[in-house]
Amino acid sequence: MTNSQLVVCTVALLYPGLMLIDYGHFQYNCVSLGFALWGVIGLCKGHDLLGSLAFVLALNYKQMELYHAVPFFCYLLGKCISHFRKNYHEGMVKFVKLSAVVLASFCICWFPFLQSREQLTQVLHRLFPFARGLFEDKVANVWCSLSLVVKFKQILSISALTKICLTTTLLLIIPSSLDLLFRPSIPKFKLALVNSSLIFFLFSFQVHEKSILLAALPVLLLLPENFFACIWFLLISTFSMLPLLVNDGLTIAFLASTLLFYLLCDILTCVEFQQSVNRCNQNITRLKFFLEKQSQMLFAAFIVSITGMVILTFVLLAIRPPERYPDLFPVIVSAYSCAHFLMFLVYFHWCQLTISPSSFLSSSNDRTESIQDNLSVKRQHKKLKSN
């Protein structure tokens, strides 16, 4: 394992959101996310059949993996279309194989429930509990934030809200999906996973606070390509679950794990900016051009964002809200996080739609080299000091 891979793995394993939810809130998302990760790895390595099988297992373990389903479908279908254009027979064989694996896997998973219509209906009802409402508690999505002004639950029926959420989600996911369908590549696939999961989290029906982990997983996969933006997102995603974690008695665990995560990433974030500026004249890409020209403004925005997180955390933990508005501070935390997620949604769409796969790959290679160069420089400094 190279030094850069070790750094990325360490950051990913210390991500507080997944640890706190799985081992504090006791919702074992690691199983479905693990299967989804194996699915992504399979596709990245060219093992599309194994990747499809792994994702089917993830989806059948937890229905929230629907957040990732559209990118998987568009990427695999896009590859089949590309094979059709080059060789019709080869493309058809690939399509049939993928269809057979997916359908057979679904049939095996659902076979125990297909023997009784009543049992099947009960399972579907539990998988999609529309009666539970538009969102859970104070989740950091658009509908919860807008409910401060418009009381959707009071003026619209569940049926109407479901249709609005479905229409909005499908319309917003179209640009990313079409881009991936007609220009399939692994860099675009990983970005599409982020965009799809963020759109579902922000605009779909019946969203939980912990569903942001479905967006955090593909963001973790983008760490080698865009370390700074991904770290920023991971910090915000953990912060967005603060009201839930406080209710679960995980305040100290949240503060300790988040602080440790931030301190670890702070050094690496500074390295990211310095290396991107120093190397901007070599194989420059749009992303590097953006970082080189806007680094000071972007870092200032990051500091303001983190400062806001610290202030809101203190307010939520130390100040009693007005009796008339007992949920005031959790709502502010949710709205603050939602604004960040909308910003990241625009940014990651910009990455997917404007950065070509070749330039993104070269950016990834340069990022890897920058970490290796920095670590080698540190080792040289230590040798000089010891001498």
C-alpha positions as YAML, in Angstrom:
chain: A
units: angstrom
residues:
- id: 1
  name: MET
  ca: [0.00, 0.00, 0.00]
- id: 2
  name: THR
  ca: [1.40, 3.41, -1.00]
- id: 3
  name: ASN
  ca: [1.60, 6.36, 1.39]
- id: 4
  name: SER
  ca: [-1.26, 8.16, -0.37]
- id: 5
  name: GLN
  ca: [-3.49, 5.10, -0.15]
- id: 6
  name: LEU
  ca: [-2.66, 4.75, 3.53]
- id: 7
  name: VAL
  ca: [-3.63, 8.38, 4.15]
- id: 8
  name: VAL
  ca: [-6.95, 7.99, 2.32]
- id: 9
  name: CYS
  ca: [-7.77, 4.72, 4.11]
- id: 10
  name: THR
  ca: [-7.01, 6.28, 7.50]
- id: 11
  name: VAL
  ca: [-9.28, 9.24, 6.82]
- id: 12
  name: ALA
  ca: [-12.06, 6.99, 5.54]
- id: 13
  name: LEU
  ca: [-11.88, 4.64, 8.53]
- id: 14
  name: LEU
  ca: [-11.94, 7.55, 10.99]
- id: 15
  name: TYR
  ca: [-15.02, 9.16, 9.41]
- id: 16
  name: PRO
  ca: [-17.15, 9.93, 12.51]
- id: 17
  name: GLY
  ca: [-20.57, 9.72, 10.84]
- id: 18
  name: LEU
  ca: [-20.50, 6.01, 10.13]
- id: 19
  name: MET
  ca: [-18.92, 5.09, 13.47]
- id: 20
  name: LEU
  ca: [-21.42, 7.10, 15.51]
- id: 21
  name: ILE
  ca: [-24.49, 5.83, 13.68]
- id: 22
  name: ASP
  ca: [-23.47, 2.17, 13.48]
- id: 23
  name: TYR
  ca: [-21.99, 1.80, 16.96]
- id: 24
  name: GLY
  ca: [-23.84, 4.52, 18.87]
- id: 25
  name: HIS
  ca: [-27.23, 4.78, 17.24]
- id: 26
  name: PHE
  ca: [-27.03, 1.04, 16.48]
- id: 27
  name: GLN
  ca: [-28.23, 1.19, 12.90]
- id: 28
  name: TYR
  ca: [-25.98, -1.18, 11.01]
- id: 29
  name: ASN
  ca: [-25.56, 0.64, 7.73]
- id: 30
  name: CYS
  ca: [-22.09, -0.86, 7.33]
- id: 31
  name: VAL
  ca: [-23.57, -4.03, 5.78]
- id: 32
  name: SER
  ca: [-25.47, -2.36, 2.93]
- id: 33
  name: LEU
  ca: [-22.75, 0.27, 2.46]
- id: 34
  name: GLY
  ca: [-20.15, -2.49, 2.42]
- id: 35
  name: PHE
  ca: [-22.00, -4.38, -0.31]
- id: 36
  name: ALA
  ca: [-22.40, -1.12, -2.25]
- id: 37
  name: LEU
  ca: [-18.68, -0.45, -1.88]
- id: 38
  name: TRP
  ca: [-17.90, -3.91, -3.23]
- id: 39
  name: GLY
  ca: [-20.22, -3.11, -6.12]
- id: 40
  name: VAL
  ca: [-18.30, 0.06, -6.92]
- id: 41
  name: ILE
  ca: [-14.97, -1.76, -6.61]
- id: 42
  name: GLY
  ca: [-16.22, -4.47, -8.95]
- id: 43
  name: LEU
  ca: [-17.19, -1.93, -11.60]
- id: 44
  name: CYS
  ca: [-13.92, -0.01, -11.15]
- id: 45
  name: LYS
  ca: [-11.95, -3.23, -11.70]
- id: 46
  name: GLY
  ca: [-14.00, -4.18, -14.76]
- id: 47
  name: HIS
  ca: [-15.86, -7.03, -13.02]
- id: 48
  name: ASP
  ca: [-19.32, -5.77, -13.93]
- id: 49
  name: LEU
  ca: [-21.13, -9.02, -13.11]
- id: 50
  name: LEU
  ca: [-19.66, -9.27, -9.62]
- id: 51
  name: GLY
  ca: [-20.25, -5.57, -9.06]
- id: 52
  name: SER
  ca: [-23.89, -5.94, -10.10]
- id: 53
  name: LEU
  ca: [-24.35, -8.89, -7.78]
- id: 54
  name: ALA
  ca: [-22.86, -6.98, -4.85]
- id: 55
  name: PHE
  ca: [-25.12, -4.00, -5.44]
- id: 56
  name: VAL
  ca: [-28.22, -6.20, -5.70]
- id: 57
  name: LEU
  ca: [-27.31, -7.63, -2.29]
- id: 58
  name: ALA
  ca: [-26.88, -4.09, -0.93]
- id: 59
  name: LEU
  ca: [-30.25, -3.00, -2.32]
- id: 60
  name: ASN
  ca: [-32.06, -6.03, -0.94]
- id: 61
  name: TYR
  ca: [-30.44, -5.64, 2.45]
- id: 62
  name: LYS
  ca: [-31.55, -2.01, 2.75]
- id: 63
  name: GLN
  ca: [-33.95, -0.28, 0.36]
- id: 64
  name: MET
  ca: [-32.22, 3.09, 0.90]
- id: 65
  name: GLU
  ca: [-29.58, 1.89, -1.55]
- id: 66
  name: LEU
  ca: [-32.05, 3.12, -4.15]
- id: 67
  name: TYR
  ca: [-30.09, 6.36, -3.69]
- id: 68
  name: HIS
  ca: [-27.27, 4.67, -5.66]
- id: 69
  name: ALA
  ca: [-29.38, 2.61, -8.05]
- id: 70
  name: VAL
  ca: [-29.69, 5.12, -10.90]
- id: 71
  name: PRO
  ca: [-25.91, 5.63, -11.37]
- id: 72
  name: PHE
  ca: [-25.34, 1.87, -11.32]
- id: 73
  name: PHE
  ca: [-28.07, 1.38, -13.93]
- id: 74
  name: CYS
  ca: [-26.92, 4.25, -16.18]
- id: 75
  name: TYR
  ca: [-23.25, 3.27, -16.03]
- id: 76
  name: LEU
  ca: [-23.86, -0.39, -16.89]
- id: 77
  name: LEU
  ca: [-26.41, 0.44, -19.59]
- id: 78
  name: GLY
  ca: [-24.03, 3.06, -20.99]
- id: 79
  name: LYS
  ca: [-21.28, 0.45, -21.23]
- id: 80
  name: CYS
  ca: [-23.66, -1.91, -23.03]
- id: 81
  name: ILE
  ca: [-24.58, 0.85, -25.48]
- id: 82
  name: SER
  ca: [-20.89, 1.53, -26.11]
- id: 83
  name: HIS
  ca: [-20.35, -2.16, -26.86]
- id: 84
  name: PHE
  ca: [-23.40, -2.14, -29.15]
- id: 85
  name: ARG
  ca: [-21.81, 0.60, -31.23]
- id: 86
  name: LYS
  ca: [-18.52, -1.25, -31.57]
- id: 87
  name: ASN
  ca: [-19.80, -4.80, -31.82]
- id: 88
  name: TYR
  ca: [-23.53, -5.57, -31.71]
- id: 89
  name: HIS
  ca: [-23.06, -9.22, -30.74]
- id: 90
  name: GLU
  ca: [-20.62, -8.40, -27.94]
- id: 91
  name: GLY
  ca: [-22.93, -5.69, -26.61]
- id: 92
  name: MET
  ca: [-25.94, -8.00, -26.63]
- id: 93
  name: VAL
  ca: [-24.04, -10.74, -24.80]
- id: 94
  name: LYS
  ca: [-22.95, -8.28, -22.12]
- id: 95
  name: PHE
  ca: [-26.49, -6.96, -21.71]
- id: 96
  name: VAL
  ca: [-27.96, -10.46, -21.41]
- id: 97
  name: LYS
  ca: [-25.34, -11.50, -18.83]
- id: 98
  name: LEU
  ca: [-25.95, -8.44, -16.67]
- id: 99
  name: SER
  ca: [-29.73, -8.86, -16.90]
- id: 100
  name: ALA
  ca: [-29.49, -12.53, -15.96]
- id: 101
  name: VAL
  ca: [-27.30, -11.86, -12.93]
- id: 102
  name: VAL
  ca: [-29.52, -9.04, -11.64]
- id: 103
  name: LEU
  ca: [-32.81, -10.88, -12.19]
- id: 104
  name: ALA
  ca: [-31.53, -14.16, -10.76]
- id: 105
  name: SER
  ca: [-30.16, -12.38, -7.67]
- id: 106
  name: PHE
  ca: [-33.45, -10.58, -7.08]
- id: 107
  name: CYS
  ca: [-35.43, -13.79, -7.48]
- id: 108
  name: ILE
  ca: [-33.27, -15.63, -4.96]
- id: 109
  name: CYS
  ca: [-33.53, -12.78, -2.41]
- id: 110
  name: TRP
  ca: [-37.30, -12.44, -2.81]
- id: 111
  name: PHE
  ca: [-38.21, -16.12, -3.19]
- id: 112
  name: PRO
  ca: [-39.23, -16.62, 0.49]
- id: 113
  name: PHE
  ca: [-41.74, -13.74, 0.20]
- id: 114
  name: LEU
  ca: [-43.24, -14.68, -3.16]
- id: 115
  name: GLN
  ca: [-45.14, -17.67, -1.84]
- id: 116
  name: SER
  ca: [-47.89, -15.53, -0.30]
- id: 117
  name: ARG
  ca: [-49.44, -12.39, -1.76]
- id: 118
  name: GLU
  ca: [-50.33, -11.08, 1.68]
- id: 119
  name: GLN
  ca: [-46.78, -11.56, 2.91]
- id: 120
  name: LEU
  ca: [-45.38, -9.81, -0.15]
- id: 121
  name: THR
  ca: [-47.75, -6.87, 0.42]
- id: 122
  name: GLN
  ca: [-46.62, -6.56, 4.03]
- id: 123
  name: VAL
  ca: [-42.96, -6.53, 3.03]
- id: 124
  name: LEU
  ca: [-43.53, -3.82, 0.42]
- id: 125
  name: HIS
  ca: [-45.54, -1.78, 2.91]
- id: 126
  name: ARG
  ca: [-42.69, -1.89, 5.42]
- id: 127
  name: LEU
  ca: [-40.11, -1.08, 2.77]
- id: 128
  name: PHE
  ca: [-41.96, 2.08, 1.72]
- id: 129
  name: PRO
  ca: [-43.73, 3.49, 4.82]
- id: 130
  name: PHE
  ca: [-45.44, 6.49, 3.19]
- id: 131
  name: ALA
  ca: [-47.70, 6.96, 6.20]
- id: 132
  name: ARG
  ca: [-44.73, 8.06, 8.33]
- id: 133
  name: GLY
  ca: [-44.67, 11.46, 6.67]
- id: 134
  name: LEU
  ca: [-42.46, 13.68, 4.56]
- id: 135
  name: PHE
  ca: [-39.34, 13.51, 6.75]
- id: 136
  name: GLU
  ca: [-38.10, 12.24, 10.11]
- id: 137
  name: ASP
  ca: [-37.51, 14.71, 12.96]
- id: 138
  name: LYS
  ca: [-35.22, 17.58, 11.90]
- id: 139
  name: VAL
  ca: [-33.42, 16.24, 8.86]
- id: 140
  name: ALA
  ca: [-31.11, 18.50, 6.83]
- id: 141
  name: ASN
  ca: [-33.04, 18.35, 3.56]
- id: 142
  name: VAL
  ca: [-34.95, 20.90, 1.49]
- id: 143
  name: TRP
  ca: [-38.46, 20.00, 2.64]
- id: 144
  name: CYS
  ca: [-37.59, 20.24, 6.33]
- id: 145
  name: SER
  ca: [-35.84, 23.58, 5.80]
- id: 146
  name: LEU
  ca: [-38.69, 25.01, 3.73]
- id: 147
  name: SER
  ca: [-41.20, 23.85, 6.32]
- id: 148
  name: LEU
  ca: [-40.03, 26.77, 8.45]
- id: 149
  name: VAL
  ca: [-41.93, 28.97, 6.00]
- id: 150
  name: VAL
  ca: [-44.39, 26.59, 4.31]
- id: 151
  name: LYS
  ca: [-46.10, 23.93, 6.40]
- id: 152
  name: PHE
  ca: [-46.23, 21.21, 3.75]
- id: 153
  name: LYS
  ca: [-47.60, 18.57, 6.10]
- id: 154
  name: GLN
  ca: [-50.58, 20.74, 6.96]
- id: 155
  name: ILE
  ca: [-51.59, 22.03, 3.53]
- id: 156
  name: LEU
  ca: [-50.88, 18.96, 1.37]
- id: 157
  name: SER
  ca: [-51.93, 15.33, 1.60]
- id: 158
  name: ILE
  ca: [-49.44, 12.49, 1.76]
- id: 159
  name: SER
  ca: [-50.37, 11.49, -1.78]
- id: 160
  name: ALA
  ca: [-49.67, 15.00, -3.10]
- id: 161
  name: LEU
  ca: [-46.39, 15.26, -1.20]
- id: 162
  name: THR
  ca: [-45.28, 11.89, -2.55]
- id: 163
  name: LYS
  ca: [-45.93, 13.00, -6.13]
- id: 164
  name: ILE
  ca: [-44.13, 16.32, -5.62]
- id: 165
  name: CYS
  ca: [-41.08, 14.61, -4.10]
- id: 166
  name: LEU
  ca: [-40.97, 11.95, -6.80]
- id: 167
  name: THR
  ca: [-41.28, 14.48, -9.63]
- id: 168
  name: THR
  ca: [-38.68, 16.83, -8.16]
- id: 169
  name: THR
  ca: [-36.19, 14.03, -7.51]
- id: 170
  name: LEU
  ca: [-36.55, 12.51, -10.99]
- id: 171
  name: LEU
  ca: [-36.23, 15.87, -12.75]
- id: 172
  name: LEU
  ca: [-33.10, 16.85, -10.83]
- id: 173
  name: ILE
  ca: [-31.40, 13.50, -11.36]
- id: 174
  name: ILE
  ca: [-31.79, 13.63, -15.16]
- id: 175
  name: PRO
  ca: [-28.69, 15.77, -16.05]
- id: 176
  name: SER
  ca: [-26.26, 13.64, -14.07]
- id: 177
  name: SER
  ca: [-27.84, 10.39, -15.25]
- id: 178
  name: LEU
  ca: [-27.86, 11.30, -18.95]
- id: 179
  name: ASP
  ca: [-24.26, 12.48, -18.75]
- id: 180
  name: LEU
  ca: [-23.23, 9.14, -17.25]
- id: 181
  name: LEU
  ca: [-25.40, 7.15, -19.67]
- id: 182
  name: PHE
  ca: [-23.89, 8.65, -22.82]
- id: 183
  name: ARG
  ca: [-20.35, 9.16, -21.49]
- id: 184
  name: PRO
  ca: [-19.80, 6.27, -19.08]
- id: 185
  name: SER
  ca: [-16.53, 6.32, -17.15]
- id: 186
  name: ILE
  ca: [-15.45, 5.46, -13.64]
- id: 187
  name: PRO
  ca: [-14.70, 9.08, -12.58]
- id: 188
  name: LYS
  ca: [-18.14, 10.18, -13.76]
- id: 189
  name: PHE
  ca: [-19.71, 7.12, -12.14]
- id: 190
  name: LYS
  ca: [-18.31, 8.03, -8.72]
- id: 191
  name: LEU
  ca: [-19.44, 11.63, -9.08]
- id: 192
  name: ALA
  ca: [-22.88, 10.50, -10.25]
- id: 193
  name: LEU
  ca: [-23.18, 8.39, -7.09]
- id: 194
  name: VAL
  ca: [-22.61, 11.52, -5.02]
- id: 195
  name: ASN
  ca: [-25.05, 13.59, -7.05]
- id: 196
  name: SER
  ca: [-27.77, 10.95, -7.07]
- id: 197
  name: SER
  ca: [-27.57, 10.25, -3.34]
- id: 198
  name: LEU
  ca: [-27.54, 13.97, -2.51]
- id: 199
  name: ILE
  ca: [-30.59, 14.62, -4.69]
- id: 200
  name: PHE
  ca: [-32.47, 11.75, -3.05]
- id: 201
  name: PHE
  ca: [-31.47, 12.97, 0.41]
- id: 202
  name: LEU
  ca: [-32.46, 16.57, -0.26]
- id: 203
  name: PHE
  ca: [-35.67, 16.09, -2.23]
- id: 204
  name: SER
  ca: [-37.13, 12.59, -1.80]
- id: 205
  name: PHE
  ca: [-39.93, 11.45, 0.50]
- id: 206
  name: GLN
  ca: [-39.46, 10.07, 4.03]
- id: 207
  name: VAL
  ca: [-35.78, 10.93, 4.60]
- id: 208
  name: HIS
  ca: [-33.86, 10.11, 7.79]
- id: 209
  name: GLU
  ca: [-30.95, 12.10, 9.24]
- id: 210
  name: LYS
  ca: [-28.64, 9.10, 8.88]
- id: 211
  name: SER
  ca: [-29.43, 8.77, 5.15]
- id: 212
  name: ILE
  ca: [-26.65, 11.29, 4.52]
- id: 213
  name: LEU
  ca: [-24.26, 8.34, 4.98]
- id: 214
  name: LEU
  ca: [-25.37, 7.16, 1.53]
- id: 215
  name: ALA
  ca: [-23.88, 10.33, 0.08]
- id: 216
  name: ALA
  ca: [-20.82, 10.15, 2.33]
- id: 217
  name: LEU
  ca: [-19.79, 6.74, 0.95]
- id: 218
  name: PRO
  ca: [-19.10, 7.91, -2.65]
- id: 219
  name: VAL
  ca: [-17.58, 11.12, -1.28]
- id: 220
  name: LEU
  ca: [-15.06, 8.95, 0.58]
- id: 221
  name: LEU
  ca: [-14.21, 7.34, -2.76]
- id: 222
  name: LEU
  ca: [-13.39, 10.79, -4.16]
- id: 223
  name: LEU
  ca: [-10.84, 11.60, -1.46]
- id: 224
  name: PRO
  ca: [-7.80, 10.91, -3.69]
- id: 225
  name: GLU
  ca: [-9.14, 13.24, -6.41]
- id: 226
  name: ASN
  ca: [-10.49, 16.14, -4.32]
- id: 227
  name: PHE
  ca: [-9.34, 15.86, -0.75]
- id: 228
  name: PHE
  ca: [-10.32, 19.32, 0.51]
- id: 229
  name: ALA
  ca: [-13.93, 19.40, -0.75]
- id: 230
  name: CYS
  ca: [-14.54, 15.84, 0.43]
- id: 231
  name: ILE
  ca: [-13.24, 16.55, 3.95]
- id: 232
  name: TRP
  ca: [-15.46, 19.62, 4.12]
- id: 233
  name: PHE
  ca: [-18.47, 17.54, 3.10]
- id: 234
  name: LEU
  ca: [-17.70, 14.77, 5.60]
- id: 235
  name: LEU
  ca: [-17.48, 17.27, 8.47]
- id: 236
  name: ILE
  ca: [-20.80, 18.86, 7.50]
- id: 237
  name: SER
  ca: [-22.47, 15.48, 7.08]
- id: 238
  name: THR
  ca: [-21.48, 14.47, 10.61]
- id: 239
  name: PHE
  ca: [-22.60, 17.82, 11.99]
- id: 240
  name: SER
  ca: [-26.01, 17.50, 10.27]
- id: 241
  name: MET
  ca: [-26.75, 14.49, 12.50]
- id: 242
  name: LEU
  ca: [-25.94, 16.37, 15.72]
- id: 243
  name: PRO
  ca: [-29.56, 16.61, 17.01]
- id: 244
  name: LEU
  ca: [-30.00, 12.86, 16.51]
- id: 245
  name: LEU
  ca: [-26.69, 12.07, 18.22]
- id: 246
  name: VAL
  ca: [-27.48, 14.35, 21.17]
- id: 247
  name: ASN
  ca: [-30.83, 12.61, 21.66]
- id: 248
  name: ASP
  ca: [-28.97, 9.28, 21.69]
- id: 249
  name: GLY
  ca: [-26.57, 10.50, 24.39]
- id: 250
  name: LEU
  ca: [-23.60, 10.56, 22.03]
- id: 251
  name: THR
  ca: [-22.54, 14.16, 22.64]
- id: 252
  name: ILE
  ca: [-19.08, 13.35, 24.02]
- id: 253
  name: ALA
  ca: [-18.49, 10.71, 21.34]
- id: 254
  name: PHE
  ca: [-19.50, 13.23, 18.67]
- id: 255
  name: LEU
  ca: [-17.20, 15.95, 19.99]
- id: 256
  name: ALA
  ca: [-14.22, 13.61, 20.46]
- id: 257
  name: SER
  ca: [-14.46, 11.78, 17.13]
- id: 258
  name: THR
  ca: [-15.17, 14.93, 15.12]
- id: 259
  name: LEU
  ca: [-12.29, 16.82, 16.73]
- id: 260
  name: LEU
  ca: [-9.90, 13.93, 16.10]
- id: 261
  name: PHE
  ca: [-11.08, 13.69, 12.50]
- id: 262
  name: TYR
  ca: [-10.64, 17.44, 11.97]
- id: 263
  name: LEU
  ca: [-7.17, 17.54, 13.52]
- id: 264
  name: LEU
  ca: [-6.06, 14.64, 11.32]
- id: 265
  name: CYS
  ca: [-7.43, 16.26, 8.18]
- id: 266
  name: ASP
  ca: [-6.29, 19.80, 8.97]
- id: 267
  name: ILE
  ca: [-2.66, 19.05, 8.13]
- id: 268
  name: LEU
  ca: [-3.59, 17.19, 4.98]
- id: 269
  name: THR
  ca: [-5.94, 19.99, 3.89]
- id: 270
  name: CYS
  ca: [-3.12, 22.53, 4.11]
- id: 271
  name: VAL
  ca: [-0.97, 20.18, 2.05]
- id: 272
  name: GLU
  ca: [-3.71, 19.98, -0.57]
- id: 273
  name: PHE
  ca: [-3.76, 23.74, -1.07]
- id: 274
  name: GLN
  ca: [0.01, 24.17, -1.07]
- id: 275
  name: GLN
  ca: [0.63, 21.33, -3.50]
- id: 276
  name: SER
  ca: [-2.17, 22.42, -5.85]
- id: 277
  name: VAL
  ca: [-0.62, 25.89, -6.06]
- id: 278
  name: ASN
  ca: [2.96, 24.63, -6.46]
- id: 279
  name: ARG
  ca: [2.00, 22.18, -9.22]
- id: 280
  name: CYS
  ca: [-0.52, 24.35, -11.05]
- id: 281
  name: ASN
  ca: [1.72, 24.75, -14.09]
- id: 282
  name: GLN
  ca: [1.96, 21.00, -14.67]
- id: 283
  name: ASN
  ca: [-0.96, 19.29, -16.43]
- id: 284
  name: ILE
  ca: [-3.33, 22.02, -15.22]
- id: 285
  name: THR
  ca: [-7.02, 21.09, -15.09]
- id: 286
  name: ARG
  ca: [-10.13, 23.15, -14.48]
- id: 287
  name: LEU
  ca: [-10.31, 21.90, -10.92]
- id: 288
  name: LYS
  ca: [-6.71, 22.88, -10.23]
- id: 289
  name: PHE
  ca: [-7.23, 26.23, -11.94]
- id: 290
  name: PHE
  ca: [-10.16, 26.84, -9.63]
- id: 291
  name: LEU
  ca: [-8.13, 25.89, -6.54]
- id: 292
  name: GLU
  ca: [-5.14, 27.95, -7.64]
- id: 293
  name: LYS
  ca: [-7.13, 31.12, -8.30]
- id: 294
  name: GLN
  ca: [-9.71, 30.82, -5.53]
- id: 295
  name: SER
  ca: [-7.73, 29.05, -2.80]
- id: 296
  name: GLN
  ca: [-7.76, 31.95, -0.37]
- id: 297
  name: MET
  ca: [-11.47, 32.66, -0.77]
- id: 298
  name: LEU
  ca: [-12.31, 28.96, -0.59]
- id: 299
  name: PHE
  ca: [-10.24, 28.41, 2.53]
- id: 300
  name: ALA
  ca: [-11.84, 31.49, 4.12]
- id: 301
  name: ALA
  ca: [-15.28, 30.06, 3.32]
- id: 302
  name: PHE
  ca: [-14.20, 26.77, 4.90]
- id: 303
  name: ILE
  ca: [-13.11, 28.54, 8.10]
- id: 304
  name: VAL
  ca: [-16.40, 30.46, 8.25]
- id: 305
  name: SER
  ca: [-18.30, 27.20, 7.73]
- id: 306
  name: ILE
  ca: [-16.40, 25.37, 10.48]
- id: 307
  name: THR
  ca: [-16.79, 28.36, 12.81]
- id: 308
  name: GLY
  ca: [-20.53, 28.27, 12.23]
- id: 309
  name: MET
  ca: [-20.55, 24.57, 13.07]
- id: 310
  name: VAL
  ca: [-18.69, 25.22, 16.33]
- id: 311
  name: ILE
  ca: [-21.01, 28.06, 17.33]
- id: 312
  name: LEU
  ca: [-24.17, 26.10, 16.56]
- id: 313
  name: THR
  ca: [-22.83, 23.08, 18.45]
- id: 314
  name: PHE
  ca: [-22.20, 25.25, 21.50]
- id: 315
  name: VAL
  ca: [-25.63, 26.86, 21.22]
- id: 316
  name: LEU
  ca: [-27.40, 23.51, 20.89]
- id: 317
  name: LEU
  ca: [-25.58, 21.99, 23.85]
- id: 318
  name: ALA
  ca: [-25.33, 24.94, 26.24]
- id: 319
  name: ILE
  ca: [-28.28, 27.27, 25.66]
- id: 320
  name: ARG
  ca: [-31.89, 26.46, 26.46]
- id: 321
  name: PRO
  ca: [-34.24, 27.29, 23.58]
- id: 322
  name: PRO
  ca: [-37.34, 29.45, 24.06]
- id: 323
  name: GLU
  ca: [-40.30, 27.55, 25.48]
- id: 324
  name: ARG
  ca: [-42.39, 28.57, 22.50]
- id: 325
  name: TYR
  ca: [-39.83, 27.08, 20.06]
- id: 326
  name: PRO
  ca: [-38.29, 24.00, 21.72]
- id: 327
  name: ASP
  ca: [-36.88, 22.72, 18.39]
- id: 328
  name: LEU
  ca: [-35.39, 26.04, 17.34]
- id: 329
  name: PHE
  ca: [-31.73, 25.07, 17.52]
- id: 330
  name: PRO
  ca: [-32.07, 21.62, 15.86]
- id: 331
  name: VAL
  ca: [-33.98, 23.29, 13.02]
- id: 332
  name: ILE
  ca: [-31.21, 25.88, 12.60]
- id: 333
  name: VAL
  ca: [-28.60, 23.09, 12.51]
- id: 334
  name: SER
  ca: [-30.63, 21.28, 9.84]
- id: 335
  name: ALA
  ca: [-31.12, 24.40, 7.70]
- id: 336
  name: TYR
  ca: [-27.42, 25.31, 8.03]
- id: 337
  name: SER
  ca: [-26.39, 21.82, 6.91]
- id: 338
  name: CYS
  ca: [-28.96, 21.80, 4.09]
- id: 339
  name: ALA
  ca: [-27.49, 25.00, 2.66]
- id: 340
  name: HIS
  ca: [-24.08, 23.32, 2.55]
- id: 341
  name: PHE
  ca: [-25.47, 20.21, 0.90]
- id: 342
  name: LEU
  ca: [-27.09, 22.32, -1.83]
- id: 343
  name: MET
  ca: [-23.73, 24.00, -2.40]
- id: 344
  name: PHE
  ca: [-22.00, 20.63, -2.66]
- id: 345
  name: LEU
  ca: [-24.72, 19.37, -5.01]
- id: 346
  name: VAL
  ca: [-23.98, 22.21, -7.42]
- id: 347
  name: TYR
  ca: [-20.23, 21.70, -7.07]
- id: 348
  name: PHE
  ca: [-20.21, 17.96, -7.69]
- id: 349
  name: HIS
  ca: [-22.55, 18.43, -10.66]
- id: 350
  name: TRP
  ca: [-20.08, 20.95, -12.03]
- id: 351
  name: CYS
  ca: [-17.28, 18.41, -11.56]
- id: 352
  name: GLN
  ca: [-19.17, 15.66, -13.36]
- id: 353
  name: LEU
  ca: [-20.52, 17.73, -16.26]
- id: 354
  name: THR
  ca: [-17.46, 19.86, -17.06]
- id: 355
  name: ILE
  ca: [-14.40, 17.81, -16.17]
- id: 356
  name: SER
  ca: [-13.51, 15.21, -18.76]
- id: 357
  name: PRO
  ca: [-12.55, 11.73, -17.56]
- id: 358
  name: SER
  ca: [-8.98, 12.15, -18.82]
- id: 359
  name: SER
  ca: [-8.41, 15.40, -16.96]
- id: 360
  name: PHE
  ca: [-9.99, 13.99, -13.82]
- id: 361
  name: LEU
  ca: [-7.68, 11.00, -13.98]
- id: 362
  name: SER
  ca: [-4.66, 13.21, -14.43]
- id: 363
  name: SER
  ca: [-5.83, 15.24, -11.45]
- id: 364
  name: SER
  ca: [-6.02, 12.02, -9.46]
- id: 365
  name: ASN
  ca: [-2.50, 11.07, -10.47]
- id: 366
  name: ASP
  ca: [-1.21, 14.51, -9.55]
- id: 367
  name: ARG
  ca: [-2.97, 14.32, -6.18]
- id: 368
  name: THR
  ca: [-1.31, 10.99, -5.47]
- id: 369
  name: GLU
  ca: [2.07, 12.39, -6.42]
- id: 370
  name: SER
  ca: [1.51, 15.47, -4.23]
- id: 371
  name: ILE
  ca: [0.92, 13.35, -1.12]
- id: 372
  name: GLN
  ca: [3.94, 11.20, -1.88]
- id: 373
  name: ASP
  ca: [6.10, 14.28, -2.49]
- id: 374
  name: ASN
  ca: [4.97, 15.88, 0.76]
- id: 375
  name: LEU
  ca: [5.67, 12.74, 2.79]
- id: 376
  name: SER
  ca: [9.11, 12.37, 1.22]
- id: 377
  name: VAL
  ca: [9.91, 16.03, 1.99]
- id: 378
  name: LYS
  ca: [8.91, 15.48, 5.62]
- id: 379
  name: ARG
  ca: [11.19, 12.45, 5.85]
- id: 380
  name: GLN
  ca: [14.09, 14.49, 4.44]
- id: 381
  name: HIS
  ca: [13.49, 17.26, 7.00]
- id: 382
  name: LYS
  ca: [13.53, 14.71, 9.82]
- id: 383
  name: LYS
  ca: [16.82, 13.27, 8.55]
- id: 384
  name: LEU
  ca: [18.38, 16.76, 8.40]
- id: 385
  name: LYS
  ca: [17.21, 17.54, 11.94]
- id: 386
  name: SER
  ca: [18.58, 14.27, 13.27]
- id: 387
  name: ASN
  ca: [21.93, 14.95, 11.59]
...
